[in-house]
Short mmCIF file of C-alpha atoms in Angstrom, two decimals:
data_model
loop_
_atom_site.label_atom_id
_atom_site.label_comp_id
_atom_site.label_asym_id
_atom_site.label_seq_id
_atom_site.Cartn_x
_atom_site.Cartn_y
_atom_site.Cartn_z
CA UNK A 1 -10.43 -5.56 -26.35
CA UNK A 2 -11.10 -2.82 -23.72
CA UNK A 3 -7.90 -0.55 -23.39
CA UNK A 4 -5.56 -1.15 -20.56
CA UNK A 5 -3.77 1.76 -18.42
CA UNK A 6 -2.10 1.36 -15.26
CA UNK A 7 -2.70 3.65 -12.49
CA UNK A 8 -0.93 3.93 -9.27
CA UNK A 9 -0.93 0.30 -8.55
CA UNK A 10 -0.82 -1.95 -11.12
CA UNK A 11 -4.27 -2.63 -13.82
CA UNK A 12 -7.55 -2.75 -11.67
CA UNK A 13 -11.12 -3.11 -12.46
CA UNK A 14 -14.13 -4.81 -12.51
CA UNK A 15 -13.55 -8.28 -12.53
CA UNK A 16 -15.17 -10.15 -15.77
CA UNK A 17 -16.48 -6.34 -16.75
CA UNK A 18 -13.64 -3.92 -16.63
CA UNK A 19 -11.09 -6.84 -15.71
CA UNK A 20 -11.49 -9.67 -18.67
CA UNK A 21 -9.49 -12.99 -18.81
CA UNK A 22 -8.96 -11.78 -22.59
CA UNK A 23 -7.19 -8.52 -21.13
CA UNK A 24 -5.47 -10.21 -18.83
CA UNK A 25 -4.14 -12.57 -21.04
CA UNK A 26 -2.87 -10.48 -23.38
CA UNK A 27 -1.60 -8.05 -20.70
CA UNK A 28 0.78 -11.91 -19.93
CA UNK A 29 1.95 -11.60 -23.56
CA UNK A 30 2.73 -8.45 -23.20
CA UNK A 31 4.89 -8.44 -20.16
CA UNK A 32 6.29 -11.35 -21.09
CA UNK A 33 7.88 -9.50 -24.29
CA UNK A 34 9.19 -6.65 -22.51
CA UNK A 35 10.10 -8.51 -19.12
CA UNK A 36 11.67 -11.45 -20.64
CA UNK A 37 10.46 -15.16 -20.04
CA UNK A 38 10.93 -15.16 -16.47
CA UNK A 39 10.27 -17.62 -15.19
CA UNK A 40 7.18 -16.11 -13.92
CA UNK A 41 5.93 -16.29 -10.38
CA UNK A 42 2.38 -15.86 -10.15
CA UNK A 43 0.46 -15.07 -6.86
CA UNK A 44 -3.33 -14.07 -5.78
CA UNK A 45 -5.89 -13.08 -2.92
CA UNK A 46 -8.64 -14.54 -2.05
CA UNK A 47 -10.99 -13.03 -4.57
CA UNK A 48 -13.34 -15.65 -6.30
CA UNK A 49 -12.51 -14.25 -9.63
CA UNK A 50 -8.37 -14.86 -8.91
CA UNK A 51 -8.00 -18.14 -10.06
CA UNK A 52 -9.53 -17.46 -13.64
CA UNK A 53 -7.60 -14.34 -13.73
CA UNK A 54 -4.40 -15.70 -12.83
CA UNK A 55 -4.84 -18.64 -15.10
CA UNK A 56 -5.77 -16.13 -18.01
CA UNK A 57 -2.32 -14.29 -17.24
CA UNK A 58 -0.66 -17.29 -16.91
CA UNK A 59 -1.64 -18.22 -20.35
CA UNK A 60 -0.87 -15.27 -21.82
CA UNK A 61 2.84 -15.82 -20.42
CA UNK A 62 2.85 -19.52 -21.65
CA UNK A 63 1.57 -18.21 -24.89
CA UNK A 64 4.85 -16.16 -25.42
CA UNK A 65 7.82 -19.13 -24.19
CA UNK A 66 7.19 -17.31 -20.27
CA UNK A 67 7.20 -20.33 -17.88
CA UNK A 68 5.38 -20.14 -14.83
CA UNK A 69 5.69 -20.76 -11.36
CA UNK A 70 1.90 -20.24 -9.11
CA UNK A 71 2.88 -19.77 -5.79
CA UNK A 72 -0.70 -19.35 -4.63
CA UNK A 73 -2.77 -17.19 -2.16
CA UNK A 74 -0.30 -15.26 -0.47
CA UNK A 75 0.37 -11.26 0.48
CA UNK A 76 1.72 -9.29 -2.16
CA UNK A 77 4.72 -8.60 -0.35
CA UNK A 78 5.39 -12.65 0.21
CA UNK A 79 5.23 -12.95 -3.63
CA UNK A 80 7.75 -9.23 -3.84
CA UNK A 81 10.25 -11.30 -1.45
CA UNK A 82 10.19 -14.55 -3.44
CA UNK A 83 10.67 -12.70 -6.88
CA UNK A 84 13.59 -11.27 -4.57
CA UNK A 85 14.99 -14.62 -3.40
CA UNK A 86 15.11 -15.80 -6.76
CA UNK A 87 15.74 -13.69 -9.03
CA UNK A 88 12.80 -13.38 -11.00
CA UNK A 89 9.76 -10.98 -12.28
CA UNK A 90 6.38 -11.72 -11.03
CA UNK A 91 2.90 -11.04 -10.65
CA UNK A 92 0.11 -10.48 -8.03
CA UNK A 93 -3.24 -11.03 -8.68
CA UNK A 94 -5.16 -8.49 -6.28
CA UNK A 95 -6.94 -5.24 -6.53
CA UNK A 96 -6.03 -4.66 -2.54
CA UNK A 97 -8.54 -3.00 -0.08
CA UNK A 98 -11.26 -2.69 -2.69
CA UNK A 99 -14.06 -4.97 -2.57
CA UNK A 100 -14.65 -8.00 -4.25
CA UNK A 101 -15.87 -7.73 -7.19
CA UNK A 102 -12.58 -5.85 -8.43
CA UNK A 103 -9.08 -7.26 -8.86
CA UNK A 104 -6.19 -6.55 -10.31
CA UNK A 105 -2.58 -7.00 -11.96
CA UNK A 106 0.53 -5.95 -10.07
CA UNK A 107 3.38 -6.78 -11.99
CA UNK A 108 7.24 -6.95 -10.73
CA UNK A 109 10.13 -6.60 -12.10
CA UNK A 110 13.09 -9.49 -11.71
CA UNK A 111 14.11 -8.59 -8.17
CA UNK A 112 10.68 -7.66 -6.61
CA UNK A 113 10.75 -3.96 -8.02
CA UNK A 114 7.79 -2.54 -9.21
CA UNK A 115 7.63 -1.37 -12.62
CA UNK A 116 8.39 2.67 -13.54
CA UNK A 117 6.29 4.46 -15.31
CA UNK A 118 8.25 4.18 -18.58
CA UNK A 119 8.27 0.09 -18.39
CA UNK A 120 4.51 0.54 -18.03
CA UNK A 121 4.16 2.53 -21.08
CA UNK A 122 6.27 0.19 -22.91
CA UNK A 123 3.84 -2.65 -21.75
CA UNK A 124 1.13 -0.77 -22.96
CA UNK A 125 2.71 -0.45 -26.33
CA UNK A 126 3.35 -3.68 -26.74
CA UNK A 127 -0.31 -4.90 -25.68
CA UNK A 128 -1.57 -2.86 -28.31
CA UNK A 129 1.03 -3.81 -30.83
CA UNK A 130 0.15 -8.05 -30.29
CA UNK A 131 -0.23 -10.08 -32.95
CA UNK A 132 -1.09 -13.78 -33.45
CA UNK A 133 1.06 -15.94 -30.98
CA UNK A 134 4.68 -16.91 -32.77
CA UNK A 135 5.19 -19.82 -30.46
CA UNK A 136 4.05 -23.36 -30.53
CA UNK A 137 5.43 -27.33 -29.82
CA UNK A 138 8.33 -27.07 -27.26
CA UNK A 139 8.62 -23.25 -27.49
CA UNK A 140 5.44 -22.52 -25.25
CA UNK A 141 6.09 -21.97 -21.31
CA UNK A 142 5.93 -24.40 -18.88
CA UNK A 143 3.20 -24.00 -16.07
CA UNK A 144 3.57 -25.64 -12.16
CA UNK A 145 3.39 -24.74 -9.22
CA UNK A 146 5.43 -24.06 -5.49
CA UNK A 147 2.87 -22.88 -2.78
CA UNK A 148 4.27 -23.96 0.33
CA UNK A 149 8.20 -23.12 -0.92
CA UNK A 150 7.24 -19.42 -1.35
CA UNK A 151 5.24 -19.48 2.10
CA UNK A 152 7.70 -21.10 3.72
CA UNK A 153 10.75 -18.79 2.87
CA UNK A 154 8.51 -15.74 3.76
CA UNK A 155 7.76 -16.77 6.94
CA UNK A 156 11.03 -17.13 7.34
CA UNK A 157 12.41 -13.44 6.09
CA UNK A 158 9.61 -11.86 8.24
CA UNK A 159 10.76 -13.59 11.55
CA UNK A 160 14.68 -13.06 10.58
CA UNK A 161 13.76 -9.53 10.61
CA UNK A 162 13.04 -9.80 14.39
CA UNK A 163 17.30 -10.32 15.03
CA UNK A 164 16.82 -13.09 17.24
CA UNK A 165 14.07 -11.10 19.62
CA UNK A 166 10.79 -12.13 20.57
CA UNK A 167 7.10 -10.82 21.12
CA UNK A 168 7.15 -12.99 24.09
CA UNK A 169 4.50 -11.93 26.67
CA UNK A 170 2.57 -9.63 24.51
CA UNK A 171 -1.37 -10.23 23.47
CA UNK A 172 -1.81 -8.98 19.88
CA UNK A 173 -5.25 -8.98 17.85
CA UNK A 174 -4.86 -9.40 13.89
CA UNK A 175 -7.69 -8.55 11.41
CA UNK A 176 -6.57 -10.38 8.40
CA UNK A 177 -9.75 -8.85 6.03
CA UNK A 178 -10.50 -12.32 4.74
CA UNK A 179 -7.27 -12.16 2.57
CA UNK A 180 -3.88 -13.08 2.03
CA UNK A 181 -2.65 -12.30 5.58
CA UNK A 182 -5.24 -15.07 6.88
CA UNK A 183 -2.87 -17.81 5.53
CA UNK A 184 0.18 -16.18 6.93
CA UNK A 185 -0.36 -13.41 10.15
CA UNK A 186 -1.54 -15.69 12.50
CA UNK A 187 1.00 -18.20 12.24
CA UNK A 188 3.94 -15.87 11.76
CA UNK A 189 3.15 -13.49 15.25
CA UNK A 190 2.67 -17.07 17.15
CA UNK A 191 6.13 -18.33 15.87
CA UNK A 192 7.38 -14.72 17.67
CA UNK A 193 5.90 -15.67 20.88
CA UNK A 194 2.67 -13.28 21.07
CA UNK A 195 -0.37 -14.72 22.26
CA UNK A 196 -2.76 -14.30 19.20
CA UNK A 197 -6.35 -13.38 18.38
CA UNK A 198 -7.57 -14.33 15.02
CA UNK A 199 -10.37 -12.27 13.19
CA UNK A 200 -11.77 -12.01 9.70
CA UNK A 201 -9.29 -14.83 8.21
CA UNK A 202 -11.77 -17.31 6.73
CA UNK A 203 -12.39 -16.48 3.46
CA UNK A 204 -14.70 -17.37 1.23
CA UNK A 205 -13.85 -15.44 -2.48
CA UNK A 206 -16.25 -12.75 -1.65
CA UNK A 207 -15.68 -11.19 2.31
CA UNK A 208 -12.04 -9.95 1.41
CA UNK A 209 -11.95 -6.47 2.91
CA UNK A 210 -16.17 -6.52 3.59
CA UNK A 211 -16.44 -4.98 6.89
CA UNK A 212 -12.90 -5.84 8.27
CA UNK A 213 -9.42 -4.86 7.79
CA UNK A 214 -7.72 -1.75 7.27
CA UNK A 215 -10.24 0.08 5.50
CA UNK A 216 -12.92 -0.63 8.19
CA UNK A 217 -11.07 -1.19 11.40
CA UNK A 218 -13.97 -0.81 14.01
CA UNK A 219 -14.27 -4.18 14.48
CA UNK A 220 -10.74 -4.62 15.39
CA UNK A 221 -10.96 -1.63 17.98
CA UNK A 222 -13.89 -3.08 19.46
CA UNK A 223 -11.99 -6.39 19.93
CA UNK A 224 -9.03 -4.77 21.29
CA UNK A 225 -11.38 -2.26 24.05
CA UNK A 226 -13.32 -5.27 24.76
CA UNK A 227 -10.44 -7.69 25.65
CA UNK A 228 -8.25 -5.87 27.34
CA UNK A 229 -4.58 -6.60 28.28
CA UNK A 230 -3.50 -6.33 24.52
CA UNK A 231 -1.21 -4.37 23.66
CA UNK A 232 -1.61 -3.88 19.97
CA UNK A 233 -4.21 -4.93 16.82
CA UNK A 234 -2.89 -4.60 13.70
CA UNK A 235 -5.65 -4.24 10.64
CA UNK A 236 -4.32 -5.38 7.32
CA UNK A 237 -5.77 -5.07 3.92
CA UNK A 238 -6.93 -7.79 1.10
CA UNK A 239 -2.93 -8.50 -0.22
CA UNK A 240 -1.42 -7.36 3.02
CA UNK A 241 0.65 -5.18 1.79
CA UNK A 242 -0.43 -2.26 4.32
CA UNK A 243 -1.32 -2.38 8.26
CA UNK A 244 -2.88 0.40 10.43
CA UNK A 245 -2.26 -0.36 14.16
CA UNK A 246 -5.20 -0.02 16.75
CA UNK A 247 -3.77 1.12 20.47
CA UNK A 248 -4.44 -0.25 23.76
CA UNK A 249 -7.30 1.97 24.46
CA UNK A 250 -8.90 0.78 20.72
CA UNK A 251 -8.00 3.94 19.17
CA UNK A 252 -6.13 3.81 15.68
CA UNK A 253 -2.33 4.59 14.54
CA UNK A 254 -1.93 5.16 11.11
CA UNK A 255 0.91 5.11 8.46
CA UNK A 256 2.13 8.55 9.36
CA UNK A 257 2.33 8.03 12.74
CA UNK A 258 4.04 4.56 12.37
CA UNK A 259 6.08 6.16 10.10
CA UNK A 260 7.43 8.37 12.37
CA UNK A 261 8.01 6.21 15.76
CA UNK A 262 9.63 3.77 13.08
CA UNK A 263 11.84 6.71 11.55
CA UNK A 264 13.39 7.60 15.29
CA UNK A 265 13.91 4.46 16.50
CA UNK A 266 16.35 3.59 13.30
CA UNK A 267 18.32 6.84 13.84
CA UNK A 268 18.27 6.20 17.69
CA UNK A 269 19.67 2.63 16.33
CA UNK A 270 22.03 3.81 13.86
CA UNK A 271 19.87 2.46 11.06
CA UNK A 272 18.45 4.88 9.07
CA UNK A 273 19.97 5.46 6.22
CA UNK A 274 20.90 9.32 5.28
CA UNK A 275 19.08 10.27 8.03
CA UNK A 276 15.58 10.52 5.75
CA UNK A 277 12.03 9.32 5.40
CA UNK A 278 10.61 9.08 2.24
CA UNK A 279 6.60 9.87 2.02
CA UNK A 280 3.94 11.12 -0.15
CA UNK A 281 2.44 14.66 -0.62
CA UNK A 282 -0.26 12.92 1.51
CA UNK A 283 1.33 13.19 4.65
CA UNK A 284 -0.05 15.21 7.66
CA UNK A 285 1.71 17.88 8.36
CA UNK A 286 2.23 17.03 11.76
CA UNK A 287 4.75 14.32 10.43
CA UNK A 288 6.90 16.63 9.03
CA UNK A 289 6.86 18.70 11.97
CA UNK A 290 8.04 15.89 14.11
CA UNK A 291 10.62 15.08 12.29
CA UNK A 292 12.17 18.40 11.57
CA UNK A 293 11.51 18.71 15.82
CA UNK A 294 13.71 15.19 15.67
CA UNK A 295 16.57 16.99 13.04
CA UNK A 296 15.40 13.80 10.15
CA UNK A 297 15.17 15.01 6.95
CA UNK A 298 11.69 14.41 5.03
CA UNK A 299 11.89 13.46 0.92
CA UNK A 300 8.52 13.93 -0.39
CA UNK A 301 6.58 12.13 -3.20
CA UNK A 302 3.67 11.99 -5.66
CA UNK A 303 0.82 10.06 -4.37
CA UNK A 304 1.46 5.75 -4.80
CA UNK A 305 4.01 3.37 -3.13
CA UNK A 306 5.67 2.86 -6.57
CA UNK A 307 6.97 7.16 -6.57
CA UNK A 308 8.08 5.84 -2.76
CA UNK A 309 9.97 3.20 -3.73
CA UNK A 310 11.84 5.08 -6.73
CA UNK A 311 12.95 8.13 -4.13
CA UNK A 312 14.08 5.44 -1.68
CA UNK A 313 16.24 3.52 -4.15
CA UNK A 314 17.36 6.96 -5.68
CA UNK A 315 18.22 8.28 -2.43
CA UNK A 316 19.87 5.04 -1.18
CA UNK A 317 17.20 5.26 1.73
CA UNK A 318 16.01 3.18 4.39
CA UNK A 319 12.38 4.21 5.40
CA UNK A 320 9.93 5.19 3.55
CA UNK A 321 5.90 4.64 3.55
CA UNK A 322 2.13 6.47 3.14
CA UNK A 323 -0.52 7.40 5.24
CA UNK A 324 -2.30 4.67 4.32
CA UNK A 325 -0.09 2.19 5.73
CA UNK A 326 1.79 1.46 2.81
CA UNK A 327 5.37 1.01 4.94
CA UNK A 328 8.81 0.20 3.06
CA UNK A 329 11.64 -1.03 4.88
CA UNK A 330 14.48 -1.06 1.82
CA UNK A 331 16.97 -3.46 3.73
CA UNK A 332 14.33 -6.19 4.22
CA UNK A 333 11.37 -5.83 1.34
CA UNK A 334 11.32 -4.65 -2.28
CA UNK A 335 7.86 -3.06 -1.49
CA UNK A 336 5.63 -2.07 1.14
CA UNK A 337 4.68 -5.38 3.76
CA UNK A 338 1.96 -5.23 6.28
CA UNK A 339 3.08 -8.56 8.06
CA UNK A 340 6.72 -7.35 8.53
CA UNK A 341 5.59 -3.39 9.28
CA UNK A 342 3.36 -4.61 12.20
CA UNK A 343 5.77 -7.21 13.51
CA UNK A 344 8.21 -4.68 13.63
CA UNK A 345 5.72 -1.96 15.36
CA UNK A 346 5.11 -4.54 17.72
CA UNK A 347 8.83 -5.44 18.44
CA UNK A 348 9.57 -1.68 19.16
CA UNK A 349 6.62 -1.35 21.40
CA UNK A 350 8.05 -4.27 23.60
CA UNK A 351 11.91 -2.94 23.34
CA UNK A 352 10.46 0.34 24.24
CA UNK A 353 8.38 -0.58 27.53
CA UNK A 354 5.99 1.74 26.84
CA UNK A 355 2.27 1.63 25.44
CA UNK A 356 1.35 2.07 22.14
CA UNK A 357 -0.76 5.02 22.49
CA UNK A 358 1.87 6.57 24.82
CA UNK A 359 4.29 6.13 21.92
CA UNK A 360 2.39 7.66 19.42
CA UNK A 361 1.12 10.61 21.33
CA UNK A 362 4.60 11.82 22.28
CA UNK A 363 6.18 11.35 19.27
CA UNK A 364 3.80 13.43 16.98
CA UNK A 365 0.50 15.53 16.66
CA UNK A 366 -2.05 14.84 13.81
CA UNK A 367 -3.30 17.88 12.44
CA UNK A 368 -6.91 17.93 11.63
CA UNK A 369 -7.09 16.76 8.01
CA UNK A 370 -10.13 16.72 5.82
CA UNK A 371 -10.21 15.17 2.91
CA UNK A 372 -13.51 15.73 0.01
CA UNK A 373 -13.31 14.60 -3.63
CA UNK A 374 -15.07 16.84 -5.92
CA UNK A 375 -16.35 15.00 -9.36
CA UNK A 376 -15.61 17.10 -12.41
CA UNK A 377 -15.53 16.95 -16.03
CA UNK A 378 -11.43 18.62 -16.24
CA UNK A 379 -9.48 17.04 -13.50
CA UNK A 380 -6.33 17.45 -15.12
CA UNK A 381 -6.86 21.41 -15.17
CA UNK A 382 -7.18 21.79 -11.60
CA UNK A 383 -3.19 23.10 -11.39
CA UNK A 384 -3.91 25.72 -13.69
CA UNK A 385 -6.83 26.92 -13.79
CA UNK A 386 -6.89 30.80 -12.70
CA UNK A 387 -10.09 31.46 -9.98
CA UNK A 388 -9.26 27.48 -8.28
CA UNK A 389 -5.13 29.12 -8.27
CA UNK A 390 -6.65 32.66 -6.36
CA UNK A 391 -8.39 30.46 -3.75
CA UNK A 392 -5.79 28.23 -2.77
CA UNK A 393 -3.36 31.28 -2.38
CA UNK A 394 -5.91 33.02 -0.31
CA UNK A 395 -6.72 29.76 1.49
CA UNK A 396 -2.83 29.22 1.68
CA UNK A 397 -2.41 32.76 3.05
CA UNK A 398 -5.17 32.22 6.38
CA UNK A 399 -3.98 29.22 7.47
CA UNK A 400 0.09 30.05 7.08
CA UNK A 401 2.58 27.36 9.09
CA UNK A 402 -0.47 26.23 10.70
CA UNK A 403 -2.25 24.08 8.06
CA UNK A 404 -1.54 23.03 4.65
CA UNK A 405 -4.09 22.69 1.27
CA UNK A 406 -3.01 20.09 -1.56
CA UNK A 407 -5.63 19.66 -4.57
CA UNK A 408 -4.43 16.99 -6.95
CA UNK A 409 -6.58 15.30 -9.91
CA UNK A 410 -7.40 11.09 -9.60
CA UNK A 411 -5.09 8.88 -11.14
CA UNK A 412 -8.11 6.56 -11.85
CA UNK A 413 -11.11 8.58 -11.24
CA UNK A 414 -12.45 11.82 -12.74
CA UNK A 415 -11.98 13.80 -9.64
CA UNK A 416 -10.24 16.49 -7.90
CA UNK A 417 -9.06 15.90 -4.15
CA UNK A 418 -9.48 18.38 -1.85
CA UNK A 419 -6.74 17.76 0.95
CA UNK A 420 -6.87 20.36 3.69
CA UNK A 421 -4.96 20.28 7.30
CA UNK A 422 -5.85 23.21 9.54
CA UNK A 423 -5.73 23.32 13.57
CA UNK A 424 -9.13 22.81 14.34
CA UNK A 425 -11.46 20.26 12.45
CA UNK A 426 -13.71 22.75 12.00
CA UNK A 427 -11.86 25.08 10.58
CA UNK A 428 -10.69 22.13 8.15
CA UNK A 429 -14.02 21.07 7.41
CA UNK A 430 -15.24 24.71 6.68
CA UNK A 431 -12.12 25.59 4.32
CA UNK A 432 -12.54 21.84 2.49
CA UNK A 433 -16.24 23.15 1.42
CA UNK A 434 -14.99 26.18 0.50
CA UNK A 435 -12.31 24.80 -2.16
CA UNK A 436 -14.62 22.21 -3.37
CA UNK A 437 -16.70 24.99 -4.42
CA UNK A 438 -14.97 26.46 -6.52
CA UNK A 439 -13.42 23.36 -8.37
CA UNK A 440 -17.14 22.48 -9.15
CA UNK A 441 -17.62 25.96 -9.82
CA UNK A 442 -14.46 26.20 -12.20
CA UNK A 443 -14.42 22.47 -13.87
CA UNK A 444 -17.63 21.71 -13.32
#
């Protein structure tokens, strides 16, 4: 059996290569002995290889007494809220905005919370540690199924959120990324009152995320220029547990930027608990500049919605998100939620009577950021090492207040990303190069 580590977001790989039922399955056993019997809720994407998958996991829960309930193809943050509602750990089948020949295995603890890095290890531990299956006759888990129960509820959390308010009036373009959001975005913004455009939500087990969604938004911009009269897109990715917004004029808003119109309007509101955001090291610079200029406090992260969601419970904290559009709202989700993030962009841009673009613009300035990963043998030493620790003080030193420089090794790759923000994107681009350099040059 090929070894298992989790990264940032759950197990990912190859699937059938990297990603075997026979991993999965005992990865089931596994949880199952450290998360308890559940029952276990059980939710995918579209991939073709998620049904096999998440019958392999579902087997390996059986196998130790876990009953399970499959609730389907449905976001990840559909199957967070109905391990909420009930009470119960879970799993997602999904490897997110990569393409389709990955997936993946996000487990939850009972409650929707995703797992710490210690429950991880002790997963891990026990995987390793499995023997032959103890259980047999009426001891084995029970396996059925509850698709339109868990769809149904989440529908119903997401438009709860709205307190009674509408989207009446508004035109809205959705890029569902031939995933989970195509059984549940379109129906869900029409129930609001937008008027709806459709795209990229017929899926056929291999176009998840292939030209669409939020890792390639241009068709979505193009949609939005072309139309005119809407007032927002909103891009989502495989499992829909991230958005980036597209403007009025087609041009994109992304997780820092939502972050921070989202981050005023619940102080202006009274709603935003200790007066913080919660983000990653990730975040541009010009975030935390607007919201020292707006007197909110800024709690910063490692890299991965997870080290979000610990500072937020930690911190008793209402807000908290990444770049990428990863967006937590602690009083209504247990994990970031694409659906709910741009339902509730698009309620504020209709409360505020103001455009999109206008919001954004005002409320903070991007900083040029660059971003180049450098492929090494030593990621790991790229905090220590002594000529890549001169640069980045001398690099530090030129650009002072005005830009920023963050090198930090891949959780799943072995590389070293470069990160720099700087005033021009020249000047970015130029000091990027540089510092990629000499990380080849020093771990080469």
């Amino acid at each position: 059996m090929a070894p298992l580590t989790f990264g940032t977001d759950g197990v990912r790989g190859v699937a059938n290569t990297e990603l075997t039922p026979e991993l999965v399955l005992s990865l089931g056993r596994a949880a199952a002995r450290v998360l308890g019997p559940g029952p276990w809720l059980v939710g995918r994407d579209t991939r073709i290889s998620g049904p096999f998958l998440g019958a392999a996991l579902a087997a390996g829960l059986a196998a130790e007494g876990a009953s399970v309930v499959d609730v389907g193809v449905l976001p990840t943050p559909a199957v967070a809220a109905a391990c909420v509602d009930r009470d119960l750990p879970g799993a997602m089948i999904s490897a997110s905005h990569n393409p389709f020949p990955d997936n993946g295995v996000k487990l939850f603890a009972p409650g929707g919370r995703k797992l710490s890095d210690t429950v991880e290890a002790e997963i891990e531990v026990a995987l390793h540690a499995l023997d032959a299956p103890a259980r047999s006759g009426a001891a084995v888990g029970v396996l059925s199924s509850d698709v339109d129960g868990a769809l149904v509820a989440y529908e119903a959390r997401l438009l709860a959120a709205l307190d009674g308010r509408t989207l009446d009036g508004m035109r809205i373009v959705l890029d569902c990324a031939n995933g989970s959001a195509s059984t549940v975005a379109g129906d869900v913004f029409r129930r609001a009152g937008a008027g709806v455009t459709v795209l990229h939500a017929a899926p056929d087990g291999i176009n998840i995320n292939d030209g669409c969604g939020s890792t390639h938004p241009e068709s979505l911009q193009a949609a939005v220029r072309a139309a005119g009269g809407h007032a927002i897109g909103l891009a989502f990715d495989g499992d829909a547990d991230r958005v980036l917004a597209v403007a009025e004029d087609g041009s994109l808003v992304d997780g820092d930027e939502m972050l921070a119109l989202t981050a005023i309007d619940l102080r202006d509101r009274e709603r935003l608990a200790g007066n913080a955001v919660v983000v990653t090291v990730m975040s541009n610079l010009g975030f935390k500049q607007a919201m020292r200029a707006a007197g909110i406090d800024v709690v910063e992260t490692k890299v991965g919605d997870r080290y979000v969601l610990e500072a937020l419970a930690e911190g008793g904290y209402a807000l908290g998100g990444e770049q990428s559009g990863h967006i937590i709202h602690t009083t209504l989700s247990s994990t970031g939620d694409g659906v709910l993030t741009g339902l509730l962009l698009a309620d504020l841009v209709r409360r505020s009577g103001r455009t999109l673009r206008a919001l954004a613009t005002t409320t903070m300035r991007k900083l040029p950021q660059v971003l180049v990963n450098v492929r090494v043998a030593s990621p790991n030493r790229v905090t220590d090492h002594a000529d890549v620790v001169s640069a980045v003080r001398a690099v530090e030193a030129r650009l002072g207040s005005e830009g920023r420089v963050l090198l930090r090794p891949s959780g799943t790759e072995p590389l070293v990303r470069v990160m720099i923000e700087a005033p021009t994107a020249e000047e970015a681009r130029e000091v990027a190069d540089e510092l990629a350099g000499v990380v080849t040059r020093a771990l080469g």
